[in-house]
Amino acid sequence: MTMTSEDWNKQVVRRTLEGAGPYPGVQLHFLLMRLEQFPEALPAIAAAVRDMGAWYQAQADELEAEGRRRAGGAEILDLKK
């Protein structure tokens, strides 16, 4: 029987996060240590890192948009230039 995405979220993700309690970072550390033992898991780990990068980019874009809204639409200058 193949697990659906919803089943996976309920049976694996939720239980893993609940089991981690206030220490999800520690749980992730141990999970990654286990997964690194399986070469076929490495592309999935790399994809997850890319997904996290995209999530950070979306958060940064939203912060910039919020800054523009608060400034009444004024241009936000990139200080790195």
PDB file of C-alpha atoms in Angstrom:
ATOM      1  CA  MET A   1       0.000   0.000   0.000  1.00  0.00           C
ATOM      2  CA  THR A   2       1.367   3.380  -1.009  1.00  0.00           C
ATOM      3  CA  MET A   3       1.157   6.184   1.509  1.00  0.00           C
ATOM      4  CA  THR A   4      -0.492   9.397   0.337  1.00  0.00           C
ATOM      5  CA  SER A   5       1.011  12.781   1.104  1.00  0.00           C
ATOM      6  CA  GLU A   6      -1.712  13.344   3.705  1.00  0.00           C
ATOM      7  CA  ASP A   7      -1.020   9.952   5.317  1.00  0.00           C
ATOM      8  CA  TRP A   8       2.705  10.725   5.382  1.00  0.00           C
ATOM      9  CA  ASN A   9       2.064  14.067   7.093  1.00  0.00           C
ATOM     10  CA  LYS A  10      -0.226  12.477   9.684  1.00  0.00           C
ATOM     11  CA  GLN A  11       1.643   9.261  10.358  1.00  0.00           C
ATOM     12  CA  VAL A  12       5.262  10.276   9.983  1.00  0.00           C
ATOM     13  CA  VAL A  13       5.802  14.040  10.029  1.00  0.00           C
ATOM     14  CA  ARG A  14       3.350  14.882  12.805  1.00  0.00           C
ATOM     15  CA  ARG A  15       4.426  11.982  15.011  1.00  0.00           C
ATOM     16  CA  THR A  16       8.090  12.805  14.507  1.00  0.00           C
ATOM     17  CA  LEU A  17       7.575  16.466  15.402  1.00  0.00           C
ATOM     18  CA  GLU A  18       5.368  15.606  18.388  1.00  0.00           C
ATOM     19  CA  GLY A  19       7.982  13.142  19.593  1.00  0.00           C
ATOM     20  CA  ALA A  20      10.675  15.797  19.310  1.00  0.00           C
ATOM     21  CA  GLY A  21       8.808  18.004  21.776  1.00  0.00           C
ATOM     22  CA  PRO A  22      10.631  21.298  22.268  1.00  0.00           C
ATOM     23  CA  TYR A  23      13.731  19.946  20.462  1.00  0.00           C
ATOM     24  CA  PRO A  24      12.858  19.626  16.741  1.00  0.00           C
ATOM     25  CA  GLY A  25      16.389  20.698  15.795  1.00  0.00           C
ATOM     26  CA  VAL A  26      17.851  17.762  17.729  1.00  0.00           C
ATOM     27  CA  GLN A  27      15.357  15.391  16.095  1.00  0.00           C
ATOM     28  CA  LEU A  28      16.340  16.728  12.657  1.00  0.00           C
ATOM     29  CA  HIS A  29      20.021  16.276  13.496  1.00  0.00           C
ATOM     30  CA  PHE A  30      19.541  12.591  14.356  1.00  0.00           C
ATOM     31  CA  LEU A  31      17.289  11.999  11.350  1.00  0.00           C
ATOM     32  CA  LEU A  32      19.880  13.480   8.996  1.00  0.00           C
ATOM     33  CA  MET A  33      22.657  11.437  10.620  1.00  0.00           C
ATOM     34  CA  ARG A  34      20.650   8.283   9.864  1.00  0.00           C
ATOM     35  CA  LEU A  35      19.741   9.330   6.329  1.00  0.00           C
ATOM     36  CA  GLU A  36      23.358  10.161   5.456  1.00  0.00           C
ATOM     37  CA  GLN A  37      24.113   6.434   5.708  1.00  0.00           C
ATOM     38  CA  PHE A  38      21.996   5.851   2.593  1.00  0.00           C
ATOM     39  CA  PRO A  39      23.536   7.309  -0.590  1.00  0.00           C
ATOM     40  CA  GLU A  40      20.129   7.277  -2.299  1.00  0.00           C
ATOM     41  CA  ALA A  41      18.883   9.721   0.369  1.00  0.00           C
ATOM     42  CA  LEU A  42      21.517  12.372  -0.395  1.00  0.00           C
ATOM     43  CA  PRO A  43      19.662  13.905  -3.386  1.00  0.00           C
ATOM     44  CA  ALA A  44      16.553  14.259  -1.192  1.00  0.00           C
ATOM     45  CA  ILE A  45      18.598  15.935   1.543  1.00  0.00           C
ATOM     46  CA  ALA A  46      20.093  18.324  -1.031  1.00  0.00           C
ATOM     47  CA  ALA A  47      16.603  19.080  -2.371  1.00  0.00           C
ATOM     48  CA  ALA A  48      15.404  19.840   1.163  1.00  0.00           C
ATOM     49  CA  VAL A  49      18.291  22.281   1.617  1.00  0.00           C
ATOM     50  CA  ARG A  50      17.311  23.976  -1.659  1.00  0.00           C
ATOM     51  CA  ASP A  51      13.677  24.090  -0.499  1.00  0.00           C
ATOM     52  CA  MET A  52      14.800  25.790   2.706  1.00  0.00           C
ATOM     53  CA  GLY A  53      16.800  28.296   0.675  1.00  0.00           C
ATOM     54  CA  ALA A  54      13.696  29.081  -1.383  1.00  0.00           C
ATOM     55  CA  TRP A  55      11.689  29.470   1.833  1.00  0.00           C
ATOM     56  CA  TYR A  56      14.281  31.932   3.203  1.00  0.00           C
ATOM     57  CA  GLN A  57      14.172  33.864  -0.080  1.00  0.00           C
ATOM     58  CA  ALA A  58      10.372  34.092   0.116  1.00  0.00           C
ATOM     59  CA  GLN A  59      10.626  35.357   3.708  1.00  0.00           C
ATOM     60  CA  ALA A  60      13.179  37.995   2.674  1.00  0.00           C
ATOM     61  CA  ASP A  61      11.005  39.068  -0.271  1.00  0.00           C
ATOM     62  CA  GLU A  62       8.017  39.477   2.040  1.00  0.00           C
ATOM     63  CA  LEU A  63      10.067  41.528   4.521  1.00  0.00           C
ATOM     64  CA  GLU A  64      11.193  43.810   1.707  1.00  0.00           C
ATOM     65  CA  ALA A  65       7.596  44.159   0.494  1.00  0.00           C
ATOM     66  CA  GLU A  66       6.462  44.978   4.035  1.00  0.00           C
ATOM     67  CA  GLY A  67       9.200  47.611   4.248  1.00  0.00           C
ATOM     68  CA  ARG A  68       7.960  49.177   1.013  1.00  0.00           C
ATOM     69  CA  ARG A  69       4.362  49.149   2.283  1.00  0.00           C
ATOM     70  CA  ARG A  70       5.389  50.832   5.530  1.00  0.00           C
ATOM     71  CA  ALA A  71       7.427  53.400   3.627  1.00  0.00           C
ATOM     72  CA  GLY A  72       4.412  54.248   1.491  1.00  0.00           C
ATOM     73  CA  GLY A  73       5.806  52.528  -1.576  1.00  0.00           C
ATOM     74  CA  ALA A  74       9.246  54.146  -1.370  1.00  0.00           C
ATOM     75  CA  GLU A  75      12.156  52.315  -2.946  1.00  0.00           C
ATOM     76  CA  ILE A  76      14.222  50.176  -0.563  1.00  0.00           C
ATOM     77  CA  LEU A  77      17.949  50.643  -1.202  1.00  0.00           C
ATOM     78  CA  ASP A  78      20.228  47.633  -1.289  1.00  0.00           C
ATOM     79  CA  LEU A  79      23.070  48.568   1.083  1.00  0.00           C
ATOM     80  CA  LYS A  80      25.302  45.781  -0.247  1.00  0.00           C
ATOM     81  CA  LYS A  81      25.933  47.624  -3.538  1.00  0.00           C
TER      82      LYS A  81
END
